[in-house]
C-alpha positions as semicolon CSV with decimal commas, in nm:
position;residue;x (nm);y (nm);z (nm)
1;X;-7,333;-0,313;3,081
2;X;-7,537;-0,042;3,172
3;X;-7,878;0,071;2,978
4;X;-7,837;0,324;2,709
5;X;-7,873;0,666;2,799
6;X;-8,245;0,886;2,730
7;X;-8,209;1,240;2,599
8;X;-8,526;1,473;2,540
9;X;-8,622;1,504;2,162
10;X;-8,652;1,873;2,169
11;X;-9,032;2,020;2,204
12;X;-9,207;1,708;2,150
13;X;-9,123;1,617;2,469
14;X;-9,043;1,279;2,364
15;X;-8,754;1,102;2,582
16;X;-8,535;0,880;2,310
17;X;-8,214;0,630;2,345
18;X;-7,939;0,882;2,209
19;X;-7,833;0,622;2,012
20;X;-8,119;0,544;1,746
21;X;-8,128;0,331;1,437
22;X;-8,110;0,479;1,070
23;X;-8,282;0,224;0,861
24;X;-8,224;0,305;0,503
25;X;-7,996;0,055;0,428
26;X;-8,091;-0,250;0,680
27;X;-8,399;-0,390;0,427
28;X;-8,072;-0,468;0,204
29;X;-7,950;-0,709;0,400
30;X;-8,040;-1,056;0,415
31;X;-8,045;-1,047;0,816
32;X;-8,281;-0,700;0,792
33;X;-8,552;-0,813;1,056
34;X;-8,304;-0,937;1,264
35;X;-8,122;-0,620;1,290
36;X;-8,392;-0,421;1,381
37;X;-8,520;-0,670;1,651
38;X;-8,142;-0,676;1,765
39;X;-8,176;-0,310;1,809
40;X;-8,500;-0,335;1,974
41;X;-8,394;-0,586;2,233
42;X;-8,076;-0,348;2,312
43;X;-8,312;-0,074;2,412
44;X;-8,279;0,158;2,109
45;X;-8,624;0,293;2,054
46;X;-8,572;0,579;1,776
47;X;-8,613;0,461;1,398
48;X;-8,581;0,662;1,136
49;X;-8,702;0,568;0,795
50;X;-8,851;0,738;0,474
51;X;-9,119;0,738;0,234
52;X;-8,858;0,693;-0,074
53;X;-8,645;0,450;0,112
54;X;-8,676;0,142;-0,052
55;X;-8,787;-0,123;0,176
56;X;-8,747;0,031;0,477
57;X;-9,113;0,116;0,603
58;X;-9,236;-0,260;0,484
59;X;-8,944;-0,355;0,665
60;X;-9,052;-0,182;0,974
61;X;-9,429;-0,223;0,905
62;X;-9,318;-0,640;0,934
63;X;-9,165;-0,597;1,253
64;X;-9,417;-0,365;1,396
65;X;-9,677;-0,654;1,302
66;X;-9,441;-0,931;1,470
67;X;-9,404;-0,756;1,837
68;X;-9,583;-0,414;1,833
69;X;-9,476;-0,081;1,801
70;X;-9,288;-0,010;2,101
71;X;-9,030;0,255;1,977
72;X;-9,028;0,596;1,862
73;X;-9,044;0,604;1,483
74;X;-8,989;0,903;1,264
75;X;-9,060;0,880;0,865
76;X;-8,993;1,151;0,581
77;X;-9,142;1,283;0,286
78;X;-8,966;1,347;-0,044
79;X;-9,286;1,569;-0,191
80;X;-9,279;1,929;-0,145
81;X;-9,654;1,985;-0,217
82;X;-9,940;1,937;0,064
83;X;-10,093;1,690;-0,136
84;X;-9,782;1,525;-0,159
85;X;-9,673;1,487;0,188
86;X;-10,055;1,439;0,263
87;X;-10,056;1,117;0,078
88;X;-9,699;0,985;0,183
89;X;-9,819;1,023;0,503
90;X;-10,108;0,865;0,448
91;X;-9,943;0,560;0,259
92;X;-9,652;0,529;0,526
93;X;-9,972;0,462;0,765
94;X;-10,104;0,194;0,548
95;X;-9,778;-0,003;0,510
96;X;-9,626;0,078;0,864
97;X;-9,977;-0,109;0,963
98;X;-10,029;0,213;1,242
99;X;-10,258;0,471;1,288
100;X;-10,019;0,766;1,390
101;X;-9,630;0,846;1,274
102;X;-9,452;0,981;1,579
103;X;-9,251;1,221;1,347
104;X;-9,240;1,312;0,991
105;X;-9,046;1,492;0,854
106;X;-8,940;1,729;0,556
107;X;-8,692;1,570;0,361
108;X;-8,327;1,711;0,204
109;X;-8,467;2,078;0,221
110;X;-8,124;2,183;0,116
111;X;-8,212;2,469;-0,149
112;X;-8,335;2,791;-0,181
113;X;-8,599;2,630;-0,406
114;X;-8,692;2,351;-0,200
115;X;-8,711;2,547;0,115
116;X;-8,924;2,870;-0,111
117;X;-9,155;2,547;-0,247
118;X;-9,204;2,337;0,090
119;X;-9,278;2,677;0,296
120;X;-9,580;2,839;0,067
121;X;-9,923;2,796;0,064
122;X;-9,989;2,459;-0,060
123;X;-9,651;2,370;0,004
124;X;-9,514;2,030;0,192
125;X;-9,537;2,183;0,585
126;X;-9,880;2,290;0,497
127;X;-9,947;1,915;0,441
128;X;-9,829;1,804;0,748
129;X;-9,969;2,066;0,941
130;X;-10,317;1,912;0,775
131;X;-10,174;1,573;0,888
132;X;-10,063;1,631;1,226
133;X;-10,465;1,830;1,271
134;X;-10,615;1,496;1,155
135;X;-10,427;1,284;1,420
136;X;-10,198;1,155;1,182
137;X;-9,844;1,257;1,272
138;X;-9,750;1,330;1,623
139;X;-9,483;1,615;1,487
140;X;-9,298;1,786;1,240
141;X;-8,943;1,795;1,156
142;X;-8,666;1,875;0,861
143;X;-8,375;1,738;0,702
144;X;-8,164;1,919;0,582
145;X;-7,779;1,946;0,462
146;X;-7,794;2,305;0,398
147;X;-7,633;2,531;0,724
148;X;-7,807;2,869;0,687
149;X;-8,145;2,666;0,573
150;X;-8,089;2,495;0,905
151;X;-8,086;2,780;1,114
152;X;-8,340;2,935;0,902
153;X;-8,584;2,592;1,057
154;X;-8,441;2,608;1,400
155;X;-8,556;2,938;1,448
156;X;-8,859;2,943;1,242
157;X;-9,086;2,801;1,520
158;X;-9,271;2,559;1,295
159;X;-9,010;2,240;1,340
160;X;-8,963;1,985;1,675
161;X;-8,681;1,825;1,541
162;X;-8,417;1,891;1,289
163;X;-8,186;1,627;1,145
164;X;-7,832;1,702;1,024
165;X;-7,486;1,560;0,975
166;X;-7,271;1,634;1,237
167;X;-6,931;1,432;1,330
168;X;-6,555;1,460;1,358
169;X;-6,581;1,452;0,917
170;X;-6,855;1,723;0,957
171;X;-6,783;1,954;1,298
172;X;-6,954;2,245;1,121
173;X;-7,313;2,211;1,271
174;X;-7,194;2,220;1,608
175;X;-7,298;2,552;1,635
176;X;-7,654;2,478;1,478
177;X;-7,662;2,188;1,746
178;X;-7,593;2,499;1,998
179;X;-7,845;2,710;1,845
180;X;-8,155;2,404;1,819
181;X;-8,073;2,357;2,202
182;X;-8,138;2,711;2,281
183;X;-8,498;2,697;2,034
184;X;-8,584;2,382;2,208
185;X;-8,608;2,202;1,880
186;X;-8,459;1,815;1,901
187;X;-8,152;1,706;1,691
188;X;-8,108;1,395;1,515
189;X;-7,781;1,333;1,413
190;X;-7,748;1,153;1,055
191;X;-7,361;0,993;0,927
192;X;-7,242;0,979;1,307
193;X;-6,974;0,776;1,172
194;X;-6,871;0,983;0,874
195;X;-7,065;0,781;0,612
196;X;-7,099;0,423;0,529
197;X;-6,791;0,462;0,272
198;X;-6,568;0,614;0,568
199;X;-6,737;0,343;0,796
200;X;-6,600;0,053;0,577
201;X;-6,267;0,222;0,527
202;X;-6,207;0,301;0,922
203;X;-6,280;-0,065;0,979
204;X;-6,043;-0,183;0,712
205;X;-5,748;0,040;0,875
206;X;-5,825;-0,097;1,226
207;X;-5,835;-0,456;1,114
208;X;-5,505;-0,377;1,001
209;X;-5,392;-0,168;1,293
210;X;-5,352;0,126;1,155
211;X;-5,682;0,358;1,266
212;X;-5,512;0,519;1,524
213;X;-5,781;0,721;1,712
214;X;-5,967;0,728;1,424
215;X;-6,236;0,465;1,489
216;X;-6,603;0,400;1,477
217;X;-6,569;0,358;1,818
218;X;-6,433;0,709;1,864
219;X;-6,656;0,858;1,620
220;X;-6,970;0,763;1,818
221;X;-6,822;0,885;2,133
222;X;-6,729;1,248;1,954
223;X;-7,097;1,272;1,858
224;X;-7,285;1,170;2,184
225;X;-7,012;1,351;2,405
226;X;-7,264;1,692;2,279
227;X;-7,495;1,737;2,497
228;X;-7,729;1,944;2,248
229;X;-7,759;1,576;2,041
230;X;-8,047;1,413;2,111
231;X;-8,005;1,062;1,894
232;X;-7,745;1,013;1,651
233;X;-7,876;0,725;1,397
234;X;-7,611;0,543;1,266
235;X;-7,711;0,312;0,980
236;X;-7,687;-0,102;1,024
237;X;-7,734;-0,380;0,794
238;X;-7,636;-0,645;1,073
239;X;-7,706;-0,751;1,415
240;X;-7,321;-0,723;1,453
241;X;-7,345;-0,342;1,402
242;X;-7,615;-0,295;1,646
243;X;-7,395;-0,489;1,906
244;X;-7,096;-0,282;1,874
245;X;-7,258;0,064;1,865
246;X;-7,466;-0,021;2,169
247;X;-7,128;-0,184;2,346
248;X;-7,004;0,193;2,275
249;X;-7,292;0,401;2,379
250;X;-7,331;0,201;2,704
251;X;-6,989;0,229;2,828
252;X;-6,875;0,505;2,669
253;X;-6,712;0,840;2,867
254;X;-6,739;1,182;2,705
255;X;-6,389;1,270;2,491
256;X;-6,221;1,590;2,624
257;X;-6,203;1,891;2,389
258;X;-5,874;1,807;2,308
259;X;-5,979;1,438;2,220
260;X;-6,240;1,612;2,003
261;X;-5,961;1,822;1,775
262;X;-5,745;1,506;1,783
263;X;-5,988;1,324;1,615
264;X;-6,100;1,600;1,380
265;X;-5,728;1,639;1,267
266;X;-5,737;1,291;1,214
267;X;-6,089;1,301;1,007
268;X;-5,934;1,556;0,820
269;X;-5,642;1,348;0,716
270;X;-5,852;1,060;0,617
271;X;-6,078;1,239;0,378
């Protein structure tokens, strides 16, 4: 098997597996560290996590104490006040058990209001501005589901990365992926595989033989086969996970364009 492939995270000039880990859900489970030391050991070396995610920075802060912190780890903020973001950052420091945060991020700026709020003076980017002054935070990113706020941040100058949904459920963003390549500005792909409720019922139709090209297998593939992505994070709860999206991104080939419409007609069928 060969190694997983690097892509450039935008402007922060940060070279990342394109396949990365999103680690909401993995403290659920009861196999959590393993997971992330599966992924680890695979040669993914982007993590996302968040503030607000329950679990998932003590999760990370426990394997960062067991082996070191030898991946590329991006965390969020849910505040949109610079004393907000200020102290999330701050606390994410204190349980991650580090002295920096490689990325953090704005998180769900998917409003008018929340994009007016975390833009003003004393607003959220203002924090981490502060932040990334003091040493604290290597770079600044946004999350967003929201496609004109989107392009609004990838053209804006004041973002590295964006993260968005983007897959054969979701082709809309493909031209924001365009745009972000042309700004410089590093994409991180969240719900590669349509969702974790998709996910479960892809799996269910292929144990039963009926996915047709429509699996998470296939979904990966459609994702990593843009060139403008620079990680896509698909969620695990399970060393088993890890295994099989690594299996894909090793080996896989790009799909063909007309691959890519097969398997949106067949996304749009689904759901």
């Amino acid at each position: 098997m060969r190694l997983l492939a690097r892509r450039r995270l935008g402007r922060t000039g940060l070279d990342v597996s394109e396949l990365g880990l999103g680690a909401m859900d993995t403290p659920h489970s009861p196999e959590a560290v393993e997971t992330v030391l599966a992924a680890l050991d695979a040669g993914i070396d982007f993590i996302d996590t968040a503030r607000d995610y329950e679990g998932s920075e003590h999760l990370l802060g426990d394997v960062i104490r067991r082996r070191g912190k030898d991946f590329i780890l991006g965390s969020k903020t849910f505040s949109h006040t610079a004393s907000g973001a200020q102290y999330d950052v701050d606390r994410s420091l204190r349980v991650l058990g580090i002295e920096a945060v490689d990325l953090y991020q704005l998180h769900d700026i998917s409003t008018e209001a929340a994009w007016d709020a975390v833009m003003a003076p004393g607003g959220a980017l203002e924090g981490l501005q502060a932040a990334r002054y003091r040493g604290l935070v290597g770079h600044i990113g946004i999350s967003s589901h929201n496609l004109e706020i989107l392009a609004r941040a990838i053209t804006s100058g004041e973002f590295a990365t964006v993260m968005l949904e983007y897959s054969a459920f979701f082709p809309d963003t493909a031209p924001l992926i365009d745009l972000a390549a042309r700004n410089d500005v590093g994409v991180i792909v969240m719900r590669p595989l349509g969702g974790s409720g998709r996910t479960s019922t892809i799996r269910g139709m292929v144990s039963a033989g009926a996915a047709g090209p429509l699996t998470p297998e296939n979904l990966l593939r459609y994702v990593l086969s843009d060139p403008g992505v620079s990680v896509a994070i698909p969620g695990a709860r399970y060393p088993s996970r890890i295994a099989a999206n690594v299996a894909t991104a090793a080996a896989y080939t790009p799909l063909t364009v007309d691959d890519r419409r097969i398997l949106e007609e067949a996304a749009a069928r689904l759901y």
